[in-house]
mmCIF file of C-alpha atoms in Angstrom:
data_model
loop_
_atom_site.group_PDB
_atom_site.id
_atom_site.type_symbol
_atom_site.label_atom_id
_atom_site.label_comp_id
_atom_site.label_asym_id
_atom_site.label_seq_id
_atom_site.Cartn_x
_atom_site.Cartn_y
_atom_site.Cartn_z
ATOM 1 C CA MET A 1 -1.620 -25.545 -45.420
ATOM 2 C CA TYR A 2 -0.666 -27.291 -42.195
ATOM 3 C CA THR A 3 -0.352 -31.039 -41.865
ATOM 4 C CA GLN A 4 -1.772 -32.658 -38.783
ATOM 5 C CA SER A 5 -0.563 -36.024 -37.591
ATOM 6 C CA SER A 6 -2.108 -38.243 -34.916
ATOM 7 C CA ASP A 7 -0.209 -36.416 -32.161
ATOM 8 C CA PRO A 8 -1.052 -32.830 -31.156
ATOM 9 C CA LYS A 9 2.000 -31.487 -33.030
ATOM 10 C CA THR A 10 1.246 -29.621 -36.239
ATOM 11 C CA VAL A 11 3.953 -29.151 -38.860
ATOM 12 C CA CYS A 12 4.177 -25.996 -40.928
ATOM 13 C CA PRO A 13 5.306 -26.910 -44.478
ATOM 14 C CA HIS A 14 6.932 -23.501 -44.963
ATOM 15 C CA CYS A 15 9.193 -23.427 -41.918
ATOM 16 C CA LYS A 16 9.284 -27.206 -41.298
ATOM 17 C CA ARG A 17 8.833 -26.666 -37.567
ATOM 18 C CA GLY A 18 6.319 -28.345 -35.359
ATOM 19 C CA PHE A 19 4.074 -26.646 -32.856
ATOM 20 C CA CYS A 20 1.237 -27.799 -30.631
ATOM 21 C CA SER A 21 -2.305 -27.380 -31.832
ATOM 22 C CA CYS A 22 -5.315 -27.955 -29.595
ATOM 23 C CA SER A 23 -7.926 -30.304 -31.036
ATOM 24 C CA HIS A 24 -10.570 -28.810 -28.697
ATOM 25 C CA CYS A 25 -10.354 -25.035 -29.345
ATOM 26 C CA HIS A 26 -8.156 -25.257 -32.493
ATOM 27 C CA LYS A 27 -5.652 -22.693 -31.203
ATOM 28 C CA SER A 28 -1.917 -23.247 -31.445
ATOM 29 C CA GLY A 29 0.560 -23.317 -28.581
ATOM 30 C CA HIS A 30 -1.046 -25.955 -26.374
ATOM 31 C CA SER A 31 -2.611 -29.409 -26.496
ATOM 32 C CA GLU A 32 -6.146 -30.441 -25.530
ATOM 33 C CA ALA A 33 -4.832 -31.727 -22.190
ATOM 34 C CA ASN A 34 -3.707 -28.185 -21.279
ATOM 35 C CA CYS A 35 -6.594 -26.283 -22.898
ATOM 36 C CA PHE A 36 -8.003 -23.579 -20.608
ATOM 37 C CA VAL A 37 -11.273 -23.576 -22.558
ATOM 38 C CA LYS A 38 -11.800 -27.260 -21.796
ATOM 39 C CA HIS A 39 -10.099 -27.206 -18.367
ATOM 40 C CA PRO A 40 -10.593 -23.706 -16.839
ATOM 41 C CA ASP A 41 -9.393 -25.027 -13.475
ATOM 42 C CA LYS A 42 -5.878 -25.449 -14.931
ATOM 43 C CA ARG A 43 -5.523 -21.698 -15.491
ATOM 44 C CA GLN A 44 -3.311 -20.077 -12.872
ATOM 45 C CA SER A 45 -5.072 -17.329 -11.012
ATOM 46 C CA LYS A 46 -3.351 -13.987 -11.383
ATOM 47 C CA PRO A 47 -3.014 -11.752 -8.337
ATOM 48 C CA VAL A 48 -5.265 -8.712 -8.515
ATOM 49 C CA VAL A 49 -3.251 -5.497 -8.794
ATOM 50 C CA TYR A 50 -5.177 -2.320 -8.181
ATOM 51 C CA ALA A 51 -4.238 0.769 -10.164
ATOM 52 C CA SER A 52 -3.614 2.823 -7.029
ATOM 53 C CA LYS A 53 -0.963 0.367 -5.835
ATOM 54 C CA GLN A 54 0.475 -0.191 -9.272
ATOM 55 C CA HIS A 55 1.781 3.358 -9.681
ATOM 56 C CA SER A 56 2.652 5.300 -6.595
ATOM 57 C CA THR A 57 4.159 8.729 -6.220
ATOM 58 C CA HIS A 58 6.374 9.537 -3.301
ATOM 59 C CA PHE A 59 6.535 13.239 -2.532
ATOM 60 C CA THR A 60 9.223 14.668 -0.300
ATOM 61 C CA PRO A 61 8.578 18.279 0.686
ATOM 62 C CA TYR A 62 11.330 20.805 0.189
ATOM 63 C CA THR A 63 13.358 21.803 3.217
ATOM 64 C CA GLN A 64 13.890 25.463 4.008
ATOM 65 C CA GLU A 65 17.411 25.142 2.575
ATOM 66 C CA ASP A 66 16.060 23.686 -0.665
ATOM 67 C CA GLU A 67 13.554 26.509 -1.038
ATOM 68 C CA GLU A 68 16.181 29.189 -0.458
ATOM 69 C CA TYR A 69 18.531 27.593 -2.976
ATOM 70 C CA LEU A 70 15.782 27.324 -5.599
ATOM 71 C CA LYS A 71 14.660 30.928 -5.023
ATOM 72 C CA GLN A 72 18.226 32.145 -5.556
ATOM 73 C CA LYS A 73 18.798 30.005 -8.620
ATOM 74 C CA TYR A 74 15.338 30.617 -10.150
ATOM 75 C CA PRO A 75 13.972 33.960 -8.925
ATOM 76 C CA ASP A 76 10.771 33.675 -11.005
ATOM 77 C CA LEU A 77 9.901 30.279 -9.519
ATOM 78 C CA HIS A 78 6.891 30.230 -7.186
ATOM 79 C CA LEU A 79 6.916 27.392 -4.646
#
């Protein structure tokens, strides 16, 4: 059981540590003044990252020298 005082800090009897508890949405970690449910305008907007830009592959074609070396080293390799 958690004890709630008049301030937004809640005290856990087991670990004796305080943490914020929102009186609006009843979630821990923030107070009502910083509640995104009550104040959605306080939420920072995240930049949109598209999947195609998130992971990119850079391909460098083999040079003629590279191909010759690979063919000598791995004769069964088909490039």
